[in-house]
XYZ file of C-alpha atoms in Angstrom:
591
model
C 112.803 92.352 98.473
C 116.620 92.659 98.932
C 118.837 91.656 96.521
C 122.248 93.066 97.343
C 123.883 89.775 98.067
C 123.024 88.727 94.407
C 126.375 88.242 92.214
C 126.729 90.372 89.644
C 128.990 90.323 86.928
C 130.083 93.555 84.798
C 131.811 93.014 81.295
C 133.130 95.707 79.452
C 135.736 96.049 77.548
C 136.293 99.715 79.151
C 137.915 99.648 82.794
C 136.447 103.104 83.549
C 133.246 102.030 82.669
C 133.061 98.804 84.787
C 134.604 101.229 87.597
C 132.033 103.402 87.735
C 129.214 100.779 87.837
C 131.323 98.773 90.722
C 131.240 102.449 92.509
C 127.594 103.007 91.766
C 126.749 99.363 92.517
C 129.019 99.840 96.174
C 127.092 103.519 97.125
C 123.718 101.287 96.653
C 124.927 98.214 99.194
C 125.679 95.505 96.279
C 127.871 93.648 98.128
C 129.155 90.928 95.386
C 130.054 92.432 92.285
C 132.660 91.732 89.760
C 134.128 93.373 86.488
C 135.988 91.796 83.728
C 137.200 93.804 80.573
C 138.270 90.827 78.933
C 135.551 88.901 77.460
C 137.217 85.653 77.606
C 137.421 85.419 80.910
C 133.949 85.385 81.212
C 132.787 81.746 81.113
C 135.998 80.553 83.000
C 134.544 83.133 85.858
C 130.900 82.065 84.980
C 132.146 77.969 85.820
C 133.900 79.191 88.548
C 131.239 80.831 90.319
C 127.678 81.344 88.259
C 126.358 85.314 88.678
C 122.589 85.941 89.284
C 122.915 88.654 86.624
C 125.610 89.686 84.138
C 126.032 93.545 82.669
C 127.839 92.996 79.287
C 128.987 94.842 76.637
C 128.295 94.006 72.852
C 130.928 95.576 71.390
C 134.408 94.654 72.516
C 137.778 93.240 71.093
C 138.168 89.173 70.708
C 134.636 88.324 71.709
C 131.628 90.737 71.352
C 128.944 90.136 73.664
C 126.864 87.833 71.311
C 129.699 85.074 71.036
C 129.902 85.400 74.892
C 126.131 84.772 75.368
C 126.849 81.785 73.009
C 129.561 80.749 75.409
C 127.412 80.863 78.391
C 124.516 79.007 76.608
C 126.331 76.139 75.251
C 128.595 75.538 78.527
C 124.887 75.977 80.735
C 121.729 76.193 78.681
C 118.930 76.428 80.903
C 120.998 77.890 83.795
C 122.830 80.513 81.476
C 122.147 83.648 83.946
C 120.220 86.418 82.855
C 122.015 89.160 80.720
C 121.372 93.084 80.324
C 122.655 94.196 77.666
C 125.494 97.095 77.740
C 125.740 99.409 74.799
C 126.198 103.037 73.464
C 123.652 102.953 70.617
C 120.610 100.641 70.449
C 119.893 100.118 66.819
C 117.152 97.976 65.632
C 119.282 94.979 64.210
C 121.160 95.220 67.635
C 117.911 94.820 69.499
C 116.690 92.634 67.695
C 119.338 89.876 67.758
C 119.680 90.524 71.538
C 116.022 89.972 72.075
C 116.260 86.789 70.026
C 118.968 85.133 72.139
C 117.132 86.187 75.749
C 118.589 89.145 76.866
C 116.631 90.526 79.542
C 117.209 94.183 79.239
C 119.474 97.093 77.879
C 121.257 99.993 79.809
C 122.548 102.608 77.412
C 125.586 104.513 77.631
C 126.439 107.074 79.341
C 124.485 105.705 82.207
C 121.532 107.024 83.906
C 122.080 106.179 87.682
C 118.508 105.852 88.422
C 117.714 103.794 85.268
C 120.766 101.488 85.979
C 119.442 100.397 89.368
C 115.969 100.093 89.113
C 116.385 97.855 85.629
C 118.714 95.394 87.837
C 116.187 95.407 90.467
C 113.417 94.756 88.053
C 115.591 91.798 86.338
C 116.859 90.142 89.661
C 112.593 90.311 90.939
C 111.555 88.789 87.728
C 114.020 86.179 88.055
C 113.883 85.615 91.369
C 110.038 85.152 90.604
C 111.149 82.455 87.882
C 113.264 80.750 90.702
C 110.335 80.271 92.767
C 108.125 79.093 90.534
C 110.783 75.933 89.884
C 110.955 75.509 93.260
C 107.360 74.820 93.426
C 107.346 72.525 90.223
C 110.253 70.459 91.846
C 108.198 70.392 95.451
C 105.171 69.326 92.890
C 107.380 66.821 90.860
C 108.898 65.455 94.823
C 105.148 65.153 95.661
C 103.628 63.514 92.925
C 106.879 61.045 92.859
C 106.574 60.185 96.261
C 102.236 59.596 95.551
C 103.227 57.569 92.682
C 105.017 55.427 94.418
C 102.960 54.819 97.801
C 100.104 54.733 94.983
C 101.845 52.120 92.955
C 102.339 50.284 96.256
C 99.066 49.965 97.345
C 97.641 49.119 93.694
C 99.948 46.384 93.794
C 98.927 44.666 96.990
C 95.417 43.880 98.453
C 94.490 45.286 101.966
C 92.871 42.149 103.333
C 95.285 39.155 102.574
C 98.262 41.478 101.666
C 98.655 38.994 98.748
C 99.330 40.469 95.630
C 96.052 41.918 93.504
C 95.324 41.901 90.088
C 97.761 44.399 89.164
C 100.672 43.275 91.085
C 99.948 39.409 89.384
C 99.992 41.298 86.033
C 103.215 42.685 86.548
C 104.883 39.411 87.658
C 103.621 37.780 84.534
C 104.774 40.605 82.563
C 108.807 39.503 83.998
C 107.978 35.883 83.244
C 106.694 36.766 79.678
C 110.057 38.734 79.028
C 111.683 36.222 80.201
C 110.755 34.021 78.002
C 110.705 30.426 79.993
C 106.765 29.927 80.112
C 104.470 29.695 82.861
C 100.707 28.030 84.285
C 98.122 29.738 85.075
C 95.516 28.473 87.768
C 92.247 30.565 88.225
C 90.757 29.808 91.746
C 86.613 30.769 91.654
C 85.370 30.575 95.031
C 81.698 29.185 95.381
C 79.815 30.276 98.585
C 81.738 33.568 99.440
C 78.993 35.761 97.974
C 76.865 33.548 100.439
C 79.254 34.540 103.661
C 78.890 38.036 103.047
C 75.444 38.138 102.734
C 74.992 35.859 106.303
C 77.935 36.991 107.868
C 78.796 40.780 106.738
C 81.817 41.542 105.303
C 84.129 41.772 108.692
C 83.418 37.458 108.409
C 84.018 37.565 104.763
C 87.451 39.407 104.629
C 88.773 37.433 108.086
C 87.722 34.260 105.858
C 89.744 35.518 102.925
C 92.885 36.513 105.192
C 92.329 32.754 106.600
C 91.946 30.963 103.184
C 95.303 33.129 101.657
C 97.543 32.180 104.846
C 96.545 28.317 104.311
C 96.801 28.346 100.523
C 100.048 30.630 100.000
C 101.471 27.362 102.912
C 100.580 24.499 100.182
C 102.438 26.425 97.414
C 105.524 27.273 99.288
C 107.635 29.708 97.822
C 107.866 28.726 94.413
C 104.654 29.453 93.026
C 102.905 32.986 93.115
C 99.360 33.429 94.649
C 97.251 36.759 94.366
C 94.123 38.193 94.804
C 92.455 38.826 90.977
C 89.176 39.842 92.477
C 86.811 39.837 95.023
C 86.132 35.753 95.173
C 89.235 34.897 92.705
C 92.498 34.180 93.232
C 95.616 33.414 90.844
C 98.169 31.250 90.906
C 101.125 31.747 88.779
C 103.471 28.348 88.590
C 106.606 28.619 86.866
C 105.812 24.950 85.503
C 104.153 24.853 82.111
C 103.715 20.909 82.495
C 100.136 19.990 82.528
C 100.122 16.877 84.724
C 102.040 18.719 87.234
C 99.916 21.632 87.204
C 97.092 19.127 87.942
C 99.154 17.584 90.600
C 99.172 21.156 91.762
C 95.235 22.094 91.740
C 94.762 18.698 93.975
C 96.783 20.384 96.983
C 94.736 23.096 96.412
C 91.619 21.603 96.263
C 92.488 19.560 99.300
C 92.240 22.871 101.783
C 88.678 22.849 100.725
C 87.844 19.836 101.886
C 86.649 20.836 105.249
C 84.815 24.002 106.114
C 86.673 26.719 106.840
C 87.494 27.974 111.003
C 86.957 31.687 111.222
C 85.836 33.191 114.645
C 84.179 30.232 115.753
C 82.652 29.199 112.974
C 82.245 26.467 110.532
C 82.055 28.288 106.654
C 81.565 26.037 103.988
C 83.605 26.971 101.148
C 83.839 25.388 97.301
C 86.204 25.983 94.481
C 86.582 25.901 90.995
C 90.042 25.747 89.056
C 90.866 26.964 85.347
C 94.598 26.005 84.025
C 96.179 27.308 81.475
C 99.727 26.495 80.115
C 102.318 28.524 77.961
C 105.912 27.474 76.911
C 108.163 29.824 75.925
C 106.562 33.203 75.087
C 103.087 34.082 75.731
C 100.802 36.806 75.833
C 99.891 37.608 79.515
C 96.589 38.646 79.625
C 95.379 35.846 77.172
C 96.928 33.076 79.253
C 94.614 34.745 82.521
C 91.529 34.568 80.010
C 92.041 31.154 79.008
C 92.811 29.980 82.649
C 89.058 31.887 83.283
C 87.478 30.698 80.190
C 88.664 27.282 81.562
C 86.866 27.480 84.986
C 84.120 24.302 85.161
C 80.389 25.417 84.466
C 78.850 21.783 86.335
C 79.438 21.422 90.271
C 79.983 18.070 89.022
C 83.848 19.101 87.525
C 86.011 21.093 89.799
C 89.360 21.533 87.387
C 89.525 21.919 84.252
C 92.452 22.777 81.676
C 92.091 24.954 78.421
C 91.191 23.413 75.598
C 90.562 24.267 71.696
C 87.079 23.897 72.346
C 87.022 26.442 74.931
C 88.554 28.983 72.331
C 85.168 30.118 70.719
C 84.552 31.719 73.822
C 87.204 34.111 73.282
C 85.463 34.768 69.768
C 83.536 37.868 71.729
C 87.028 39.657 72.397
C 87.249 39.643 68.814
C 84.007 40.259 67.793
C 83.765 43.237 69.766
C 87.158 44.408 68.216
C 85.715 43.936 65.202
C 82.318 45.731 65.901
C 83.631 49.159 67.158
C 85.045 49.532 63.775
C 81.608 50.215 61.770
C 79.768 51.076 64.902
C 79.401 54.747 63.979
C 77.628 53.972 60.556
C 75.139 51.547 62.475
C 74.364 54.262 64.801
C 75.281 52.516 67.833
C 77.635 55.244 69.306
C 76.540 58.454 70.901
C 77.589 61.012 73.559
C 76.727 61.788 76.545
C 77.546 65.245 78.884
C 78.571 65.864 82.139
C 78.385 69.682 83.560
C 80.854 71.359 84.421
C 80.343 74.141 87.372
C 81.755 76.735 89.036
C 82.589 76.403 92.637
C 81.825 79.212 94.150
C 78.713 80.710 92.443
C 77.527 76.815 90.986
C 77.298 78.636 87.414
C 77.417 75.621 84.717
C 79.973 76.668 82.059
C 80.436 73.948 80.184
C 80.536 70.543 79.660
C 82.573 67.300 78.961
C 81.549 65.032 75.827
C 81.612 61.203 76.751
C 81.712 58.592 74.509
C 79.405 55.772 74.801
C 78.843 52.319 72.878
C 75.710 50.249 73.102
C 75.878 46.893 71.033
C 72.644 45.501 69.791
C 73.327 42.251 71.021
C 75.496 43.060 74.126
C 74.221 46.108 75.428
C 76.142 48.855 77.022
C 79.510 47.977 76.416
C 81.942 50.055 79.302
C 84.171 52.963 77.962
C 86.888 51.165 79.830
C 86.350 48.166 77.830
C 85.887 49.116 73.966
C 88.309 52.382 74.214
C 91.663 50.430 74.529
C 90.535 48.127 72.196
C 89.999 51.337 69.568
C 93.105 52.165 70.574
C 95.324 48.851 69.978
C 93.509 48.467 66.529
C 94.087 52.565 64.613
C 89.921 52.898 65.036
C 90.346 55.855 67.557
C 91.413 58.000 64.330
C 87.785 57.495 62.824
C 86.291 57.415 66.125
C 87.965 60.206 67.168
C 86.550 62.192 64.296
C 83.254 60.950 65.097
C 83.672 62.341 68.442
C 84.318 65.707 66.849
C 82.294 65.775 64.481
C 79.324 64.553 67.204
C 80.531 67.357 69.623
C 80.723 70.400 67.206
C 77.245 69.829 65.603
C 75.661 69.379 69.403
C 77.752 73.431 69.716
C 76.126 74.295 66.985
C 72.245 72.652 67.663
C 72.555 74.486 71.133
C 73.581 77.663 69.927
C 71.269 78.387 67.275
C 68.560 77.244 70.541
C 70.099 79.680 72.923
C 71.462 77.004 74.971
C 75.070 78.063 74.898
C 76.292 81.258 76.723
C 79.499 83.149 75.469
C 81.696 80.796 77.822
C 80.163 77.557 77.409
C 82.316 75.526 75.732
C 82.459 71.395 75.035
C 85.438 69.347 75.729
C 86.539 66.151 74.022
C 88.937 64.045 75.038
C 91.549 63.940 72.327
C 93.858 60.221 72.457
C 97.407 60.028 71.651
C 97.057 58.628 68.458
C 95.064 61.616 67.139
C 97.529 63.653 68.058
C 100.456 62.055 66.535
C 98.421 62.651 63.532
C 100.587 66.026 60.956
C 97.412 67.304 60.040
C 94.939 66.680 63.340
C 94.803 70.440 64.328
C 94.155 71.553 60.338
C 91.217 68.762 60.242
C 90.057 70.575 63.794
C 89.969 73.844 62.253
C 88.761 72.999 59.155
C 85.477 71.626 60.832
C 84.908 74.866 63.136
C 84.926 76.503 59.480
C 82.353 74.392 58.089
C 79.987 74.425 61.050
C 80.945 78.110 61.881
C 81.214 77.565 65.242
C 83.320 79.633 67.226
C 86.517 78.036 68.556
C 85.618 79.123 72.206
C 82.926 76.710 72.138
C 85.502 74.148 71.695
C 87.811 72.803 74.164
C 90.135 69.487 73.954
C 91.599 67.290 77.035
C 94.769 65.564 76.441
C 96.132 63.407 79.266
C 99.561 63.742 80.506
C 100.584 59.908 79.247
C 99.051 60.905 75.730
C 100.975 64.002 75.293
C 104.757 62.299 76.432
C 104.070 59.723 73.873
C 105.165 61.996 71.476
C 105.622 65.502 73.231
C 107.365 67.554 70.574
C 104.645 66.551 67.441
C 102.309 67.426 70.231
C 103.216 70.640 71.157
C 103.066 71.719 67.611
C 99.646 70.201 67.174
C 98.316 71.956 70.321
C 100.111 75.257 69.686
C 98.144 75.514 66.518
C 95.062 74.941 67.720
C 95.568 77.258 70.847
C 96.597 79.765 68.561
C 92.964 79.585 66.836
C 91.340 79.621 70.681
C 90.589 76.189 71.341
C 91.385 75.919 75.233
C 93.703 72.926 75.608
C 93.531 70.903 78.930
C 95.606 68.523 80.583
C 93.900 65.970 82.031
C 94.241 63.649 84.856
C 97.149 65.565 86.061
C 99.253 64.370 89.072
C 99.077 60.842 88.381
C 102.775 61.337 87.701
C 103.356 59.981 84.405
C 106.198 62.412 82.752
C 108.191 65.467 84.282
C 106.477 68.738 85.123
C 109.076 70.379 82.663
C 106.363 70.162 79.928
C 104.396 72.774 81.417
C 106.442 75.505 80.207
C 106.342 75.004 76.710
C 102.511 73.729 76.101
C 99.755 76.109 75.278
C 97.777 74.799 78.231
C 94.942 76.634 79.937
C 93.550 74.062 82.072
C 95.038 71.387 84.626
C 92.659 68.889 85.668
C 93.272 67.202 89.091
C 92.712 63.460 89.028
C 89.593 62.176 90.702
C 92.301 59.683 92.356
C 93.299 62.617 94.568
C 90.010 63.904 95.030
C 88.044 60.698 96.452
C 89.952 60.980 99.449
C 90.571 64.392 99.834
C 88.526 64.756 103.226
C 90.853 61.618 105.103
C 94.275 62.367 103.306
C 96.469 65.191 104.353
C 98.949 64.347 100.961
C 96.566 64.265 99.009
C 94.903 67.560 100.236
C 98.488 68.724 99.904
C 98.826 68.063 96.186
C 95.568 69.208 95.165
C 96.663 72.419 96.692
C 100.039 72.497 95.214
C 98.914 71.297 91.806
C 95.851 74.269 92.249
C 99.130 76.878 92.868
C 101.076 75.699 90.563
C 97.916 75.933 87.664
C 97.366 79.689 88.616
C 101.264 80.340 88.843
C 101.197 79.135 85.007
C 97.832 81.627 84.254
C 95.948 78.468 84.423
C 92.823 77.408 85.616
C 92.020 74.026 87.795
C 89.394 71.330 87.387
C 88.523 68.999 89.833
C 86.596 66.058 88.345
C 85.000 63.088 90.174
C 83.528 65.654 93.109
C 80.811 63.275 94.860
C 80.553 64.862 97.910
C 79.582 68.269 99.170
C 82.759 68.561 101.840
C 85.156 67.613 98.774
C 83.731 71.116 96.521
C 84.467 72.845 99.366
C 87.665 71.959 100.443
C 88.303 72.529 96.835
C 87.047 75.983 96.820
C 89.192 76.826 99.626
C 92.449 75.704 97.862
C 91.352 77.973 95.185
C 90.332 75.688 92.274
C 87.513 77.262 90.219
C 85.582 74.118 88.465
C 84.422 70.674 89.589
C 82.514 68.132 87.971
C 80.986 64.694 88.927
C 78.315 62.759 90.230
C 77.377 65.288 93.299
C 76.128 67.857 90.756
C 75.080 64.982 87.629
C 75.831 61.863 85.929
C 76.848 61.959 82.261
C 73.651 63.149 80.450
C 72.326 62.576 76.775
C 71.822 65.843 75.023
C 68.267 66.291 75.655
C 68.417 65.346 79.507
C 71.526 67.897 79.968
C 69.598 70.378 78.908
C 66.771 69.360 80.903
C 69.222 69.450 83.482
C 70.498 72.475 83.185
C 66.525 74.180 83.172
C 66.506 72.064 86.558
C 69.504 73.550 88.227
C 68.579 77.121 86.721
C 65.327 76.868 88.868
C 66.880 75.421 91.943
C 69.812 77.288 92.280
C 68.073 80.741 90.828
C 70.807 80.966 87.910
C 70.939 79.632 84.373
C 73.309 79.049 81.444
C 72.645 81.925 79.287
C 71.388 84.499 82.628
C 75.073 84.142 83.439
C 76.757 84.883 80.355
C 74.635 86.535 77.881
C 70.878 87.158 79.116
C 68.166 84.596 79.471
C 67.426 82.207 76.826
C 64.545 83.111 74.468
C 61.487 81.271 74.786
């Protein structure tokens, strides 16, 4: 590596010293090198033309080389160049406040030729190692950006009709509702699609949909807003929060059903149903949706129908269900289930992640998806959270005293924002591991990259702690691109997690194969290891393998398991694949 065209600066308040480093510098092929022996000259030279690597003296008239490192890292803090330091005694208090404000090195004088050069080479290689490694975090950051934004494209828009979808209809109402003028809301059910798809296939179905969104989207003209909410429902969005006229408006509607509906030569009969719901002034978006749904005729008979009071109980089971969660743990309706995660290459389980689950007595199974941002709205993810914890440590410590856990197996839990936020989270973490004695390598946590900006520099102090103790700290669901990469370098992380959204279509995608294999670089140039989760198919581990990621998890290797299953599961794989748990790490599990 050749680094004589780097700019180097010499300070020193002696001319014959800077002399003879310009000579020695010139007899070894530096070609850009400078000397001052006035230190305050330095940061009008430093603006003029920043050096790769300045040689300064700390004692000199006007400004000693401490104030001029001050200078430098007011006027260009991040960018302040590297500094070795220049001196003819190296005390301790002098090394010490050197070290503290980032020096890189020290030369001591009189000057060793040999020493001089090779501890400028081994700064500029070092550095030149740091300037490489942002260059990949800014291709990463370019990547992600441009992802995100294709990404937030296509999540906005369906592929058949090219109509809006659900998310790009939430987003419009979201302007409206900040705007503050009111809106209607009509929910379109269609009756009789299921029925094409199961006569007709799906090609039929979706050319029926395309058809049906051309003709309606012509009856509302420009002024209203019609999207695709889901597979057989559509949305209109009406600036008009007048009833009659939103009734005036479900007639036009209605009228395109009146006769079947021309696709490829045939006749497909085709009903609706309509839901309105009004809002003047401010409103809540995703309750004036649900009442427009909740408002949807039950009887053939009825074919629109506006929200009423009486329709309002129904949204009673939004609020029961809020209300539920809350004492949920103490009725012993929550639990956890565990999904394996395994090595790549040798298929070697080494851990697993800790999922929450919720079954209702009345209601059943009640989605993650559904109950966790409801936790999360209300404050109950604090005692929830603890449950989790609490759950996931005495599982450790149940397997361990069985022999089920080897020295690297280790349980993650998914830690929310609002535990973090929380002064004394990682002291309440700690303190458990004490009372169940478990070892904190049995204990890992994944934060996501939206939970951690929420509050980034309460978070880094939580996490620091706790990494500190040796609980592994992950980030998970990185790429999506919610924050800057900048975080990276200052978080105790040991584990990036790519986002199953990158991994589904890893075998058709070339950017998305591309970012996997950037984020999996990036991850190892940080001393960080990668986890790939949602893996369902064989070709994805092993494109993943390639790129150098270590772990996967997902449905290819096991669904989320309850405790006793997992283990099951584990005696399973041990058999089929010759390898076990505990044979890996620490022996074979006593009888």
């Amino acid at each position: 590596m050749n680094f004589i065209q780097k700019h180097l600066l010499i300070v020193d308040d002696n001319p014959a010293n800077i002399e003879l480093m310009l000579d020695l510098l010139d007899d070894h092929g530096f070609e850009n090198v400078s000397g001052l022996s006035d230190p305050r000259q330095v940061l009008a030279h430093c603006e003029r033309q920043l050096p790769d690597l300045i040689l300064l003296d700390i004692r000199m008239p006007h400004l000693d080389g401490y104030m001029v490192m001050e200078q430098l890292q007011t006027r260009f803090s991040i960018h302040t160049p590297p500094v070795i330091v220049l001196t003819a005694q190296i005390d301790h208090s002098t090394r010490r406040r050197a070290l503290e404000m980032g020096v890189r090195d020290f030369l001591t004088k009189p000057f060793q030729h040999d020493e001089v050069l090779q501890r400028i080479r081994n700064t500029l290689r070092v550095e030149h190692r740091y300037h490489e490694r942002d260059q990949q975090a800014e291709t990463l950051e370019h990547i992600v950006t441009k992802r995100t934004q294709a990404l937030d494209e296509q999540t906005r828009t369906d592929p058949i009709t090219e109509l809006p979808n659900r998310h790009g209809l939430n987003r419009k109402l979201n302007e409206i509702q900040l705007a503050g003028t009111g809106a209607g809301v009509l929910f379109l059910a269609l009756d009789g699609y299921d029925d094409v798809i199961r006569l007709h296939g799906y090609r039929i179905a979706e050319k029926l949909l395309h058809h049906l969104g051309e003709r309606l989207q012509e009856t509302l003209g420009q002024r209203h807003i019609l999207g695709i909410w889901g597979g057989s429902e559509l949305l209109v969005i009406s600036p008009s929060f007048l009833q009659g006229e939103l009734l005036a408006l479900a007639a036009q509607l209605l009228s395109c059903f009146d006769h079947d509906q021309e696709v490829d030569g045939l006749l497909l009969p085709l009903g609706v149903r309509i839901g309105i719901s009004t809002a003047e002034g401010a409103f809540d978006s995703e309750r004036l949706v649900q009442m427009a749904a909740l408002s949807l005729p039950g009887s053939p008979h009825m074919r629109v129908q506006c929200h009423s009071e009486n329709l309002e109980a129904r949204q009673r089971r939004h609020l029961h269900l809020q209300q539920a969660i809350r004492h949920a743990a103490e009725r012993s309706e929550l639990s956890l289930v565990f999904q394996p995660k395994l090595t790549l290459n040798s298929k070697r389980v080494i851990g697993a992640e800790a999922l929450l689950r919720w079954k209702h007595p009345e209601l059943g199974q009640i989605s993650p998806g559904v109950f966790i941002p409801l936790t999360e709205a209300s404050g109950d993810i604090l005692a929830i959270g603890n449950w989790v914890l609490e759950s996931a440590m005495s599982q450790a410590v149940a397997w361990r005293r069985a022999g089920v856990l080897g020295g690297e197996f280790n349980i993650a839990v998914n830690v929310a924002a609002r535990q973090l936020s929380r002064k004394d989270f990682a002291n309440q973490v700690l303190q458990r591991l004490e009372q169940y004695q478990l070892p904190a390598r049995f204990l890992s946590l994944e934060v996501t990259e939206s939970g951690l900006m929420s509050d980034l520099h309460h978070a880094r102090l939580q996490l620091a702690q706790l990494s500190e103790a040796g609980i592994a700290v992950a980030i998970d669901d990185f790429g999506t691109g919610h924050s800057s990469l900048a975080y990276l370098k200052t978080l105790p992380v040991s584990t990036l997690k790519i986002d199953r959204a990158f991994v589904m279509d890893l075998e058709k995608s070339p950017t998305d194969r591309r970012l996997a294999e950037v984020i999996t670089q990036l991850a190892h140039g940080f001393n960080c290891e990668v986890v790939a989760e949602g893996i369902e198919e064989v070709a994805q581990a092993d494109l993943l393998l390639e790129m150098g990621c270590e772990i996967g998890q997902g449905f290819l290797y096991s669904r989320p398991l309850p405790a006793e299953e997992f283990v099951a599961w584990c005696d399973t794989w041990q058999a089929e694949h010759s390898i076990s748990v505990m044979e890996s790490l620490d022996g074979p599990r006593p009888a």
